[in-house]
Tab-separated table of C-alpha atoms in Angstrom:
chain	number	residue	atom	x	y	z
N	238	UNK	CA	7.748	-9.744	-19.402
N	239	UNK	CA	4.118	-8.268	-18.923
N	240	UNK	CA	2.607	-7.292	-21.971
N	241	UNK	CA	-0.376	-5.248	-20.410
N	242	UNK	CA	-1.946	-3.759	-17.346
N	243	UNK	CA	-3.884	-7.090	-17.008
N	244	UNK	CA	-1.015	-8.956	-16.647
N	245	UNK	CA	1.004	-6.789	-14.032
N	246	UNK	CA	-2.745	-6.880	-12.019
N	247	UNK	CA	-2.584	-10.641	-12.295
N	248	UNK	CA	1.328	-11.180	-10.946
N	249	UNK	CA	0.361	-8.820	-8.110
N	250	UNK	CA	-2.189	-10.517	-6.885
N	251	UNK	CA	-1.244	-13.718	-6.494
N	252	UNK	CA	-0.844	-14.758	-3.062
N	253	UNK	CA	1.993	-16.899	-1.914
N	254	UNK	CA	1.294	-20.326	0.090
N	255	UNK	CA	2.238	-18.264	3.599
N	256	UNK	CA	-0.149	-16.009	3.345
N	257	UNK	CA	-2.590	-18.266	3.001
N	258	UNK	CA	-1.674	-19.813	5.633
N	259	UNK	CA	-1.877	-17.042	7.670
N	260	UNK	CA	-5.152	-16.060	6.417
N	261	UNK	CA	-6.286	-19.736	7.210
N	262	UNK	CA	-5.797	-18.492	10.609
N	263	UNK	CA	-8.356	-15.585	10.927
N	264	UNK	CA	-11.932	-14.809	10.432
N	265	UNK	CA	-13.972	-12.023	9.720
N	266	UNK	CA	-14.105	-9.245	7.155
N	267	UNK	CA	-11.423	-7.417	6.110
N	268	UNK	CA	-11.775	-3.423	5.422
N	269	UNK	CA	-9.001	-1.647	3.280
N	270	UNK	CA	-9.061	2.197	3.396
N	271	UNK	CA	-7.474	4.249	1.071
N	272	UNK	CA	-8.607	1.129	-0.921
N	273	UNK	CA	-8.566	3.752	-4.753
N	274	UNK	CA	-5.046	4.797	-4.131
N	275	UNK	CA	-1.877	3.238	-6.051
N	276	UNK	CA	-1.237	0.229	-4.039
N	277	UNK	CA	-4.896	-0.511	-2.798
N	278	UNK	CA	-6.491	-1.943	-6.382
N	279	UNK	CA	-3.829	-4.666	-5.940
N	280	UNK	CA	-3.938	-5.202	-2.271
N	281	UNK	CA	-7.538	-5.989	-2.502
N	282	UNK	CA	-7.362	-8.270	-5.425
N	283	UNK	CA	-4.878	-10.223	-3.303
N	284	UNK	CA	-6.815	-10.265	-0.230
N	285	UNK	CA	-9.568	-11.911	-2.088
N	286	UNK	CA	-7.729	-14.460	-3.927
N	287	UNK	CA	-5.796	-15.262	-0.237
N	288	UNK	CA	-9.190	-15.593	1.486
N	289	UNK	CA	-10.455	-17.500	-1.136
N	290	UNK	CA	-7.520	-20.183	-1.142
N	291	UNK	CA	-8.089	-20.193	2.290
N	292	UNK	CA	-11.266	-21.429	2.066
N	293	UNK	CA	-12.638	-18.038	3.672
N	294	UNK	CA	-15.231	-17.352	0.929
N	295	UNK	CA	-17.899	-15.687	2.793
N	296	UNK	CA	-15.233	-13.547	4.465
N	297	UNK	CA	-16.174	-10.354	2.817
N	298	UNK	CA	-13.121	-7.657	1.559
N	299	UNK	CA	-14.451	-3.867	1.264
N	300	UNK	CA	-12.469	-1.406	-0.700
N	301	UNK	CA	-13.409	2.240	0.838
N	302	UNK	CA	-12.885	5.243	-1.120
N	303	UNK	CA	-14.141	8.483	-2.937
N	304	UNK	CA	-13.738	5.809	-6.241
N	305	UNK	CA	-14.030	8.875	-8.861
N	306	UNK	CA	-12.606	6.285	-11.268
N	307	UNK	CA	-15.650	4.447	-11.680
N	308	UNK	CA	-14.219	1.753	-13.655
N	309	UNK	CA	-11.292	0.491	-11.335
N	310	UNK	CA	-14.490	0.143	-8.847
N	311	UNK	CA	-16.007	-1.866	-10.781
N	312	UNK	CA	-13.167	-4.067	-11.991
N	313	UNK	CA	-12.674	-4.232	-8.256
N	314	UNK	CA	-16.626	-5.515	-8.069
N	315	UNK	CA	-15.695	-7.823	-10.800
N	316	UNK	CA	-12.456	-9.707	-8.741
N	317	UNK	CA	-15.454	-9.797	-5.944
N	318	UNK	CA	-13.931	-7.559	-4.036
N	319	UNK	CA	-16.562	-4.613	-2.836
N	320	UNK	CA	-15.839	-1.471	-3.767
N	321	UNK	CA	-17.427	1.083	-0.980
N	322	UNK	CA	-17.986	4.558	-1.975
N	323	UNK	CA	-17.266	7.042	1.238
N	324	UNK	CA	-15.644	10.347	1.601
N	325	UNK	CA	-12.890	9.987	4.539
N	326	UNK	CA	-12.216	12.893	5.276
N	327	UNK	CA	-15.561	14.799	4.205
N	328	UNK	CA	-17.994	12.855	6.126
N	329	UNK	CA	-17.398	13.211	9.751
N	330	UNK	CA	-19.526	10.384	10.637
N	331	UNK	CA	-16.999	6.825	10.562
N	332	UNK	CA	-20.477	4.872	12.020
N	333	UNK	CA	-21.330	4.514	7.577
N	334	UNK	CA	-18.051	1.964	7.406
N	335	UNK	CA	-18.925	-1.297	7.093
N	336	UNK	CA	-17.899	-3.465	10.508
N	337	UNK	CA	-14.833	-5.665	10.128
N	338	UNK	CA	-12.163	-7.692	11.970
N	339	UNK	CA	-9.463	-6.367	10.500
N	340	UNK	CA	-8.460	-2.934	8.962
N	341	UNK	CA	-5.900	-2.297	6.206
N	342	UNK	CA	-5.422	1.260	6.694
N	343	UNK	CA	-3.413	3.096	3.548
N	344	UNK	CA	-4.759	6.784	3.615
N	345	UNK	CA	-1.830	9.200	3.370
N	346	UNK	CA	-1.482	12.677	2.054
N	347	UNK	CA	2.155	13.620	0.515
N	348	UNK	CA	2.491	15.837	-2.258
N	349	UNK	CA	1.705	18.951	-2.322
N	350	UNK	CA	1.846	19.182	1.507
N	351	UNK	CA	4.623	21.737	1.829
N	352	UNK	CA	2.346	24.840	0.234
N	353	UNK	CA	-0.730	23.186	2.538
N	354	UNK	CA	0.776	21.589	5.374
N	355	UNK	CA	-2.820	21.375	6.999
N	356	UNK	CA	-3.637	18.743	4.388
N	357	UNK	CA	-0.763	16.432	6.016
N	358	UNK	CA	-1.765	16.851	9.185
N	359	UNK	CA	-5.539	16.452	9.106
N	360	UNK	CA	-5.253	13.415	6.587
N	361	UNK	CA	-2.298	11.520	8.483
N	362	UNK	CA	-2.909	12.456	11.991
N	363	UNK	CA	-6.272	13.541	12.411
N	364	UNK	CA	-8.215	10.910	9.915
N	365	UNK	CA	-6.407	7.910	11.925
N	366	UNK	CA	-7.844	9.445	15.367
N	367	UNK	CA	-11.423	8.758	13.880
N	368	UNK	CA	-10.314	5.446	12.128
N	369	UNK	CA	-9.342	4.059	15.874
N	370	UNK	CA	-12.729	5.068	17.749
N	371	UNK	CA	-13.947	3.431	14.287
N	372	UNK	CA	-12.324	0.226	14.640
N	373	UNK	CA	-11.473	0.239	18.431
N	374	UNK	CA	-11.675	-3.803	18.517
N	375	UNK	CA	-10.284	-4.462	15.009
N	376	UNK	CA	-6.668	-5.442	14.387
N	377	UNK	CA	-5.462	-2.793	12.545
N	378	UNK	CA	-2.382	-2.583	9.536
N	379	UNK	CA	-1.388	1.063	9.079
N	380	UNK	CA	1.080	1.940	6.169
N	381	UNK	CA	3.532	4.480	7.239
N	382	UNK	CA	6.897	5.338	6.127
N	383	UNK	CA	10.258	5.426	6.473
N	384	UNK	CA	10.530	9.282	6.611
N	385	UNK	CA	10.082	8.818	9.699
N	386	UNK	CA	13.380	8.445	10.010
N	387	UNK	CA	16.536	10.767	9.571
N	388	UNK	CA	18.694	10.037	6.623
N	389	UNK	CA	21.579	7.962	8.295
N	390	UNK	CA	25.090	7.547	6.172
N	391	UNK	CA	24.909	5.017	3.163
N	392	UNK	CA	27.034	2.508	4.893
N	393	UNK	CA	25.231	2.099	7.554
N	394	UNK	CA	22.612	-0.240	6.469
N	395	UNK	CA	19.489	1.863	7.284
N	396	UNK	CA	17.389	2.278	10.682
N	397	UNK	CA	16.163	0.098	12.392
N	398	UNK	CA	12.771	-0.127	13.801
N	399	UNK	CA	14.613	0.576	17.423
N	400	UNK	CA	16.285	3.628	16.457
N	401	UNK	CA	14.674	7.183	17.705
N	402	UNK	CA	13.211	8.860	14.335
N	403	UNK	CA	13.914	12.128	13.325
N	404	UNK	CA	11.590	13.282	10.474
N	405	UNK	CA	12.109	16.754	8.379
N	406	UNK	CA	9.114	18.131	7.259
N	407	UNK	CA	5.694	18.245	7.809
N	408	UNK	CA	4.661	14.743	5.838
N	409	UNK	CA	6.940	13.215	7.501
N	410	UNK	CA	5.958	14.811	11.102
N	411	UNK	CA	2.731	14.175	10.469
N	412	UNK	CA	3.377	10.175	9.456
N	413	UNK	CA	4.947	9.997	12.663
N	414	UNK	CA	1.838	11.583	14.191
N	415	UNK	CA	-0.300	9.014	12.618
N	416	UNK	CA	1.832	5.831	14.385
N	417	UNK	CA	1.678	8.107	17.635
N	418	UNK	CA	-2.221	8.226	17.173
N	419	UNK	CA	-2.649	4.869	16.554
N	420	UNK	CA	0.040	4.119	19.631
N	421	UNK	CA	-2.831	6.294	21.726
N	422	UNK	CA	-5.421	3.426	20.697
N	423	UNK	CA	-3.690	0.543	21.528
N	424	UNK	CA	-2.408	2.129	24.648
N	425	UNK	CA	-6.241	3.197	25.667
N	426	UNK	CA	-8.264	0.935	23.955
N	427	UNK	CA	-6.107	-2.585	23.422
N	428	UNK	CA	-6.518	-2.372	20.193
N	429	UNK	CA	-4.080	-4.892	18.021
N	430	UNK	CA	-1.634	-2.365	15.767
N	431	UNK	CA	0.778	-2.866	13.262
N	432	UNK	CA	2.548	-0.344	11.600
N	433	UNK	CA	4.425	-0.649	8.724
N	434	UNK	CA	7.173	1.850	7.548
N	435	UNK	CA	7.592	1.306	3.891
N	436	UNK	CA	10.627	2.299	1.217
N	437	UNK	CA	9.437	2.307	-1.945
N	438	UNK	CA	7.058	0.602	-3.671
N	439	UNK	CA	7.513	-0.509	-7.146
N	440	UNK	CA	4.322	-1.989	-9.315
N	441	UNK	CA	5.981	-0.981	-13.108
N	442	UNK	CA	3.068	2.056	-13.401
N	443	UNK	CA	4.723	4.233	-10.967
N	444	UNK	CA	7.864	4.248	-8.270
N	445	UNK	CA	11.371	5.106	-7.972
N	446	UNK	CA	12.730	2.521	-10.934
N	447	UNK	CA	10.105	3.849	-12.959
N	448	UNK	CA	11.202	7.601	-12.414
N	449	UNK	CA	15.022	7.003	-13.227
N	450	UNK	CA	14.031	4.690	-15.959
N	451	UNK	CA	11.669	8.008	-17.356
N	452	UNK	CA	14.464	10.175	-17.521
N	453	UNK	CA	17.024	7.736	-19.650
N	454	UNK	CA	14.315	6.912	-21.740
N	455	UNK	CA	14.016	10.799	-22.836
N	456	UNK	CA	17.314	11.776	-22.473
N	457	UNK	CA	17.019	13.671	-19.215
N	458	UNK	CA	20.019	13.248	-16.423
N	459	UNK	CA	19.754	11.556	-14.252
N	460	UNK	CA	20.189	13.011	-10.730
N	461	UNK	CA	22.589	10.952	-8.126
N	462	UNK	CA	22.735	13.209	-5.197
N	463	UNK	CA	20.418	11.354	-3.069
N	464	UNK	CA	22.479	8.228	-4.673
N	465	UNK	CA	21.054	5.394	-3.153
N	466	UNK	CA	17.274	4.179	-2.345
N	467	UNK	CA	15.354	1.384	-0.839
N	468	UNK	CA	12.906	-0.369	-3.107
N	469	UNK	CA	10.580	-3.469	-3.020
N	470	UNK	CA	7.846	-5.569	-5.219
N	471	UNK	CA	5.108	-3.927	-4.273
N	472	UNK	CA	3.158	-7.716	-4.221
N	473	UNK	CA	5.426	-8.192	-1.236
N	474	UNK	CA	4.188	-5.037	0.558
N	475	UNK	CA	0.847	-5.823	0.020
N	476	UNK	CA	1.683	-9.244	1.244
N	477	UNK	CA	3.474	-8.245	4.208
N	478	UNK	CA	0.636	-5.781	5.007
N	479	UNK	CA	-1.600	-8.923	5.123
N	480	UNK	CA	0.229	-11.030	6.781
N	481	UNK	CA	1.325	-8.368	9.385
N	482	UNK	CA	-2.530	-8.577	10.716
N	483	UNK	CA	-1.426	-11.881	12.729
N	484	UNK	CA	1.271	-9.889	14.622
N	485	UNK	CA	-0.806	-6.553	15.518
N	486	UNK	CA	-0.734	-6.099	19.145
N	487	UNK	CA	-1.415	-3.176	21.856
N	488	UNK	CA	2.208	-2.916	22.275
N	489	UNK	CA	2.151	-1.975	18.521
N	490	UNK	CA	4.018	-3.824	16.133
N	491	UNK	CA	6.393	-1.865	13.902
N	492	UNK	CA	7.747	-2.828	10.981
N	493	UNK	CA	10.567	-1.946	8.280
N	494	UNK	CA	9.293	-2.760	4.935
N	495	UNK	CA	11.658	-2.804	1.971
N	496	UNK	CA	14.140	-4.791	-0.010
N	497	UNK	CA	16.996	-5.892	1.458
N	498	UNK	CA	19.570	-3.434	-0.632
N	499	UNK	CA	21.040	-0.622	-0.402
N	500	UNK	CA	20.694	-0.117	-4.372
N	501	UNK	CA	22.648	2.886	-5.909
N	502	UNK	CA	20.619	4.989	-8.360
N	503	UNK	CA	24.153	4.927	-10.462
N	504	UNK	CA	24.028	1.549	-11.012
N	505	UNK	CA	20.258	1.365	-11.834
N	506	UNK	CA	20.564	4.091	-14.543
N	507	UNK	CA	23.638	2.368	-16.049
N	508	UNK	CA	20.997	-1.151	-16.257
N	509	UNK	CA	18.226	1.128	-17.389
N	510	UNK	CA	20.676	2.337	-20.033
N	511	UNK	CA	21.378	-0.764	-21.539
N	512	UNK	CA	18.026	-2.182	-21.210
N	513	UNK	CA	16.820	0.475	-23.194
N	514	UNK	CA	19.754	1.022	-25.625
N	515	UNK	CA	19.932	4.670	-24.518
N	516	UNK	CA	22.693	6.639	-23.370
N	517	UNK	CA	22.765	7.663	-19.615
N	518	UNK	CA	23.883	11.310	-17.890
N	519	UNK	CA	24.350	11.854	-14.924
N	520	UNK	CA	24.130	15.224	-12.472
N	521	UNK	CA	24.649	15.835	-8.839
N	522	UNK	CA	27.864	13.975	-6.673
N	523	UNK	CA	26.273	11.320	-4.434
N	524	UNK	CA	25.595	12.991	-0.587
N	525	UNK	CA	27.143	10.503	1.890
N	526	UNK	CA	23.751	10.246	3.448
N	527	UNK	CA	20.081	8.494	2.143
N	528	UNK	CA	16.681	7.779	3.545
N	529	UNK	CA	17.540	3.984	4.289
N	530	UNK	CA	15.740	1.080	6.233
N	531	UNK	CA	16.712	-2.123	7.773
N	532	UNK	CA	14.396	-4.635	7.180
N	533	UNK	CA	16.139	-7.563	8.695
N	534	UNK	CA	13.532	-8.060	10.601
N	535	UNK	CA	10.631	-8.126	8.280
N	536	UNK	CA	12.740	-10.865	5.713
N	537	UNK	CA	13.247	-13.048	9.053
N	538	UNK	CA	9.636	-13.111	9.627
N	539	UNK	CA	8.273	-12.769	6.294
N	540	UNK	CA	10.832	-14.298	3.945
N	541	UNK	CA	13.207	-12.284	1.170
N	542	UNK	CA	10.918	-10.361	-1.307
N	543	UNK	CA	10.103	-13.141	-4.248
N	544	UNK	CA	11.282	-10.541	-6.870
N	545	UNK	CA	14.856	-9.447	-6.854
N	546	UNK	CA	15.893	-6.149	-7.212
N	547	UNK	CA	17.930	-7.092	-10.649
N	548	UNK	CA	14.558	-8.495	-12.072
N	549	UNK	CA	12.802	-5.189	-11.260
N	550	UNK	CA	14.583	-2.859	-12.553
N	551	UNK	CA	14.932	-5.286	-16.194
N	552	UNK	CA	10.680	-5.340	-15.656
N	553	UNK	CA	10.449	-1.480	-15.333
N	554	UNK	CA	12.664	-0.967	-18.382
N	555	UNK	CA	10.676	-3.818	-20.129
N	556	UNK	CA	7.398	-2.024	-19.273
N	557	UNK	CA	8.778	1.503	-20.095
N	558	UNK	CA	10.048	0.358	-23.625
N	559	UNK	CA	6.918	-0.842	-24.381
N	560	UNK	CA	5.597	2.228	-23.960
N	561	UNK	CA	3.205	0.669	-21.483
N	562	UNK	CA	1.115	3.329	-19.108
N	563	UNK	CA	2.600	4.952	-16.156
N	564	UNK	CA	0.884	6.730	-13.620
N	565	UNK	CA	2.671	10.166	-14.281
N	566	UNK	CA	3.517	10.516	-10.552
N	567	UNK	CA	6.617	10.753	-9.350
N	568	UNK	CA	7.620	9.213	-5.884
N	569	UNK	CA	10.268	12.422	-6.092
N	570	UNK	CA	12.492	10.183	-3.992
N	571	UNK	CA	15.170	12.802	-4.452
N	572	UNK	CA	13.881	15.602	-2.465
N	573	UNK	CA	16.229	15.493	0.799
N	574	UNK	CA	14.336	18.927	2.773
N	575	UNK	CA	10.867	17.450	3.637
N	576	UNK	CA	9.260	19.761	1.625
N	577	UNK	CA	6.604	17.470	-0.623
């Protein structure tokens, strides 16, 4: 059980003996973009304690963003990772980045997008166009997602990375632009791609776990109509993210990322429930279809996620009866239109 943010930062960043190994295995410096979002803090953190095992010290990690939040720059400064201030999308000039071999690329623009679909397109489409004539020689790990997809009946085990996508909406038309963009570079330019389609992240502070476990906690139902979700430790997607920088190619490299169940929200609220002592409602009648992923082939390559699903959810309730913080932003993993 984590008793504070400090803690939770910690577990997150502690890099596993294969990705060390892997790192072992490269050289250069390592630019994250998108490095102030929810996931990026943490990413970072482990990036420098993996180089560091790996006896790539001098290997230097930058963390781009607008960093408004002062202070999680500088307790980014602090783990020696360095924190570089740049506006993305308002500075049209890339040529400012610092060089690097590799590129961690974790921009994306979600909610909100349905009243300003512009927003999607010009931060997930147009921003990677500019990142690629950036970087043209740079391996490159883009996070994408798995609304790429159409939702596909819950026993069917989720897409796979082979099956044609089908997204509704523009975020998730416009996350499928951003793989095609990147597709154009490696096609045009060689340059090594990965791209990773991820189903949710969990870190305690925000994610799908942590919005079901909000609403039992005050007494709110709990909505099972979109009744069953992919999730994953989000040290494991960072991990993966890392580690997917060895397998990057100019054929493009595209990944499922996400736990290996297909976890029904009913059953999570009912553990969330008990955890908490609280009585559970439910709304809605489970649809017979879910935004799912296969990610057979990212455990075979990458191992099972080192956190279980059970533990998880008995962490987020932990955390939430604690009345530890949460980021007050919810994935809205329900929403089954596209519109964000």
């Amino acid at each position: 059980m984590f008793t504070n943010e400090s803690e939770l930062e910690e577990r997150l960043a502690r890099p596993s003996a294969a990705l060390v190994a892997d790192l072992a295995g490269g050289r250069g410096d390592l630019v994250v973009l998108g490095a102030g979002g929810k996931m990026g803090p943490s990413l970072c953190r482990l990036a420098r304690r993996g180089l560091d095992a790996a006896g790539r010290t001098g290997d230097r990690v930058y963390a781009v963003s607008r960093w408004t939040d002062r202070a999680a720059a500088e307790s980014l400064a602090g783990d020696r990772v360095e924190p570089v201030p740049f506006d993305l999308l308002g500075d049209a000039d890339l040529g400012g980045l610092p060089d690097a071999t590799d590129v961690v690329f974790m921009v994306g623009a979600k909610f909100g997008t349905s009243a300003a679909p512009y927003l999607a397109w010009v931060v997930n489409a147009v921003l990677p166009a500019a990142v690629a004539r950036r970087y043209p020689a740079a391996r490159i790990a883009a996070f994408s997602t798995g609304n790429v997809y159409p939702m596909v009946p819950v026993g069917s085990g989720g897409s796979v990375e082979t099956d044609p996508p089908g997204p509704v909406g523009d975020y998730a038309m416009s996350c499928l632009g951003r793989e095609q963009v990147f597709a154009h570079a490696a096609a045009t330019r060689g340059t090594p791609v990965a791209v990773l389609r991820l189903n949710y992240a969990v870190d305690l502070r925000y994610g799908v776990l942590a919005d079901i476990g909000h609403a039992v906690l005050a007494g709110e139902p709990v909505d099972v109509t979109t009744g069953h979700v992919n999730v994953v430790w989000q040290g494991y997607a960072n991990e993966v993210a890392l580690r997917s920088l060895r397998h990057a190619t100019p054929e493009v490299f595209t990944l499922n990322l996400t736990g290996p169940e297909t976890a029904p929200v009913r059953r999570i609220a009912a553990r969330m429930g008990e955890r908490l002592g609280r009585p559970v409602t439910l709304t809605g009648t489970e649809a017979p279809t879910a935004l799912l992923n296969d990610a057979t082939r990212c455990h075979a390559l990458f191992g099972y996620p080192d956190v279980p699903l059970g533990t998880l959810v008995d962490w987020q309730a932990d955390w939430l009866a604690a009345g530890l913080p949460t980021s007050g932003k919810p994935t809205r993993f329900a929403v089954r239109d596209g519109r964000f």
